[in-house]
mmCIF file of C-alpha atoms in Angstrom:
data_model
loop_
_atom_site.group_PDB
_atom_site.id
_atom_site.type_symbol
_atom_site.label_atom_id
_atom_site.label_comp_id
_atom_site.label_asym_id
_atom_site.label_seq_id
_atom_site.Cartn_x
_atom_site.Cartn_y
_atom_site.Cartn_z
ATOM 1 C CA MET V 180 -1.692 -52.727 39.766
ATOM 2 C CA LYS V 181 1.764 -51.449 41.227
ATOM 3 C CA TYR V 182 3.530 -53.384 38.286
ATOM 4 C CA LEU V 183 1.387 -51.623 35.523
ATOM 5 C CA VAL V 184 2.992 -48.160 36.108
ATOM 6 C CA PRO V 185 6.515 -49.052 35.637
ATOM 7 C CA LEU V 186 5.372 -51.174 32.728
ATOM 8 C CA PHE V 187 3.459 -48.323 31.127
ATOM 9 C CA VAL V 188 6.535 -45.918 31.773
ATOM 10 C CA PHE V 189 8.883 -48.559 30.144
ATOM 11 C CA PHE V 190 6.398 -48.811 26.911
ATOM 12 C CA VAL V 191 6.259 -45.050 26.389
ATOM 13 C CA ILE V 192 10.067 -44.737 26.675
ATOM 14 C CA ALA V 193 10.584 -47.502 24.430
ATOM 15 C CA THR V 194 8.050 -46.315 21.779
ATOM 16 C CA SER V 195 9.623 -42.926 21.968
ATOM 17 C CA ALA V 196 12.985 -44.226 21.352
ATOM 18 C CA ARG V 197 11.783 -46.243 18.304
ATOM 19 C CA ALA V 198 9.978 -43.391 16.666
ATOM 20 C CA ALA V 199 12.876 -40.976 17.027
ATOM 21 C CA PRO V 200 14.773 -42.571 14.111
ATOM 22 C CA ASN V 201 12.056 -41.990 11.808
ATOM 23 C CA ASP V 202 11.920 -38.301 12.164
ATOM 24 C CA PRO V 203 13.424 -36.280 9.224
ATOM 25 C CA ILE V 204 16.758 -34.894 9.188
ATOM 26 C CA ARG V 205 16.601 -31.524 7.333
ATOM 27 C CA VAL V 206 19.720 -30.476 5.421
ATOM 28 C CA GLU V 207 19.646 -27.115 3.466
ATOM 29 C CA LEU V 208 22.527 -25.680 1.343
ATOM 30 C CA ASN V 209 21.924 -22.303 2.797
ATOM 31 C CA LEU V 210 24.810 -20.293 1.331
ATOM 32 C CA ALA V 211 27.694 -20.594 -0.970
ATOM 33 C CA GLU V 212 30.250 -17.945 -1.162
ATOM 34 C CA SER V 213 33.594 -17.490 -2.898
ATOM 35 C CA VAL V 214 36.354 -16.710 -0.381
ATOM 36 C CA GLN V 215 40.077 -16.585 -1.697
ATOM 37 C CA SER V 216 39.713 -18.903 -4.696
ATOM 38 C CA LYS V 217 37.758 -21.452 -2.487
ATOM 39 C CA CYS V 218 34.019 -21.957 -2.175
ATOM 40 C CA ARG V 219 32.550 -21.722 1.130
ATOM 41 C CA LEU V 220 29.393 -24.016 1.471
ATOM 42 C CA SER V 221 27.097 -23.559 4.324
ATOM 43 C CA PHE V 222 24.666 -25.874 5.333
ATOM 44 C CA LEU V 223 21.650 -25.724 7.808
ATOM 45 C CA ILE V 224 20.991 -29.018 9.612
ATOM 46 C CA GLU V 225 17.895 -29.592 11.572
ATOM 47 C CA ASN V 226 17.162 -32.282 13.871
ATOM 48 C CA LYS V 227 13.418 -32.397 14.985
ATOM 49 C CA SER V 228 13.824 -35.457 16.773
ATOM 50 C CA GLU V 229 13.945 -35.926 20.549
ATOM 51 C CA ALA V 230 16.979 -38.139 20.053
ATOM 52 C CA PRO V 231 20.420 -36.542 19.222
ATOM 53 C CA ILE V 232 22.384 -37.232 16.154
ATOM 54 C CA GLU V 233 25.965 -37.778 17.423
ATOM 55 C CA ARG V 234 27.430 -38.501 13.845
ATOM 56 C CA LEU V 235 26.031 -37.532 10.455
ATOM 57 C CA THR V 236 28.646 -38.031 7.629
ATOM 58 C CA PRO V 237 27.298 -37.593 4.067
ATOM 59 C CA ASP V 238 29.351 -38.473 1.097
ATOM 60 C CA LEU V 239 28.865 -35.734 -1.464
ATOM 61 C CA ALA V 240 29.660 -35.406 -4.938
ATOM 62 C CA ILE V 241 29.888 -31.929 -6.205
ATOM 63 C CA PHE V 242 29.008 -31.425 -9.955
ATOM 64 C CA ASN V 243 30.163 -28.522 -12.313
ATOM 65 C CA ARG V 244 27.395 -26.635 -14.315
ATOM 66 C CA GLU V 245 27.988 -29.256 -17.229
ATOM 67 C CA GLY V 246 27.237 -32.246 -14.891
ATOM 68 C CA ILE V 247 30.540 -33.341 -14.633
ATOM 69 C CA ILE V 248 31.731 -34.399 -11.270
ATOM 70 C CA GLN V 249 34.114 -31.771 -9.732
ATOM 71 C CA ARG V 250 34.941 -32.980 -6.467
ATOM 72 C CA ARG V 251 34.075 -35.498 -3.784
ATOM 73 C CA LEU V 252 33.863 -34.769 -0.012
ATOM 74 C CA VAL V 253 33.002 -36.555 3.014
ATOM 75 C CA ALA V 254 31.821 -34.014 5.440
ATOM 76 C CA GLU V 255 30.977 -34.563 9.252
ATOM 77 C CA MET V 256 27.672 -32.668 9.862
ATOM 78 C CA GLY V 257 27.139 -33.977 13.390
ATOM 79 C CA PRO V 258 26.775 -33.672 16.241
ATOM 80 C CA VAL V 259 23.213 -32.429 16.082
ATOM 81 C CA TYR V 260 21.357 -32.252 19.659
ATOM 82 C CA ARG V 261 17.975 -33.369 19.971
ATOM 83 C CA SER V 262 15.419 -30.572 18.644
ATOM 84 C CA LYS V 263 18.091 -28.326 17.437
ATOM 85 C CA THR V 264 19.327 -26.685 14.389
ATOM 86 C CA ILE V 265 22.923 -26.021 13.477
ATOM 87 C CA ILE V 266 25.242 -24.582 10.692
ATOM 88 C CA LYS V 267 28.151 -26.564 9.276
ATOM 89 C CA THR V 268 30.460 -24.783 6.709
ATOM 90 C CA PHE V 269 33.067 -26.437 4.389
ATOM 91 C CA GLU V 270 35.461 -25.013 1.959
ATOM 92 C CA ILE V 271 36.294 -26.557 -1.366
ATOM 93 C CA ASP V 272 38.908 -25.286 -4.044
ATOM 94 C CA GLY V 273 37.499 -23.278 -6.838
ATOM 95 C CA GLU V 274 34.804 -20.821 -7.425
ATOM 96 C CA CYS V 275 31.212 -21.243 -6.263
ATOM 97 C CA GLY V 276 29.910 -20.243 -9.703
ATOM 98 C CA GLN V 277 31.360 -23.308 -11.275
ATOM 99 C CA ILE V 278 28.893 -25.605 -9.085
ATOM 100 C CA GLY V 279 25.792 -26.765 -10.524
ATOM 101 C CA SER V 280 24.499 -29.588 -8.134
ATOM 102 C CA ILE V 281 25.743 -31.354 -4.952
ATOM 103 C CA LEU V 282 24.535 -34.954 -4.687
ATOM 104 C CA VAL V 283 24.390 -36.789 -1.220
ATOM 105 C CA ASN V 284 25.793 -39.969 -2.580
ATOM 106 C CA ASP V 285 25.698 -41.885 0.658
ATOM 107 C CA ILE V 286 25.855 -41.603 4.476
ATOM 108 C CA THR V 287 29.152 -43.244 5.558
ATOM 109 C CA ALA V 288 28.302 -42.798 9.323
ATOM 110 C CA CYS V 289 25.162 -42.092 11.254
ATOM 111 C CA THR V 290 25.057 -42.663 15.201
ATOM 112 C CA PRO V 291 22.856 -43.716 16.328
ATOM 113 C CA GLY V 292 21.355 -45.717 13.573
ATOM 114 C CA ASP V 293 21.823 -47.449 10.332
ATOM 115 C CA PRO V 294 23.466 -45.111 7.715
ATOM 116 C CA GLY V 295 21.154 -46.273 5.084
ATOM 117 C CA LEU V 296 18.172 -45.406 7.275
ATOM 118 C CA CYS V 297 19.674 -42.077 7.877
ATOM 119 C CA LEU V 298 19.856 -41.524 4.121
ATOM 120 C CA ASP V 299 16.233 -42.236 3.942
ATOM 121 C CA ARG V 300 15.380 -39.712 6.605
ATOM 122 C CA LEU V 301 17.117 -36.791 4.752
ATOM 123 C CA VAL V 302 14.965 -34.027 3.393
ATOM 124 C CA LEU V 303 17.298 -31.866 1.160
ATOM 125 C CA SER V 304 16.881 -28.248 -0.012
ATOM 126 C CA SER V 305 19.037 -25.273 -1.201
ATOM 127 C CA ARG V 306 18.560 -21.738 -0.907
ATOM 128 C CA VAL V 307 21.354 -20.822 -3.248
ATOM 129 C CA PRO V 308 20.129 -20.057 -6.768
ATOM 130 C CA ASN V 309 21.618 -22.209 -9.547
ATOM 131 C CA ILE V 310 22.944 -24.957 -7.074
ATOM 132 C CA SER V 311 20.636 -28.014 -6.522
ATOM 133 C CA LEU V 312 21.170 -30.547 -3.330
ATOM 134 C CA PHE V 313 19.724 -33.780 -4.140
ATOM 135 C CA ARG V 314 20.207 -37.571 -3.533
#
């Protein structure tokens, strides 16, 4: 009987560690503001998991209003501690009014975990009128 308690604790810990990588990672384009001929993009990143995300590096493709790729950007959005929400801000050349959409083309790094699985976990949204965030 004395071996059952440690075995049960190990099972609970192992199950929790496995469950965490399936929790959604919410990424919201929260604000786009023009500052000195640049567009400042602010993203809200939410990790509801009990496991921290040490690295989250999406490959972003920024399209103009006509749907033509304007720019590519690899942006480090981590670390995001467990059960934490953070803001990450990036600046790109040009006016925000020229941006029509942002594609999360791929995840180049995700730690811990597989970049492909992190891409699957993304839940994307945008609060910025006229700029969609999608994959």
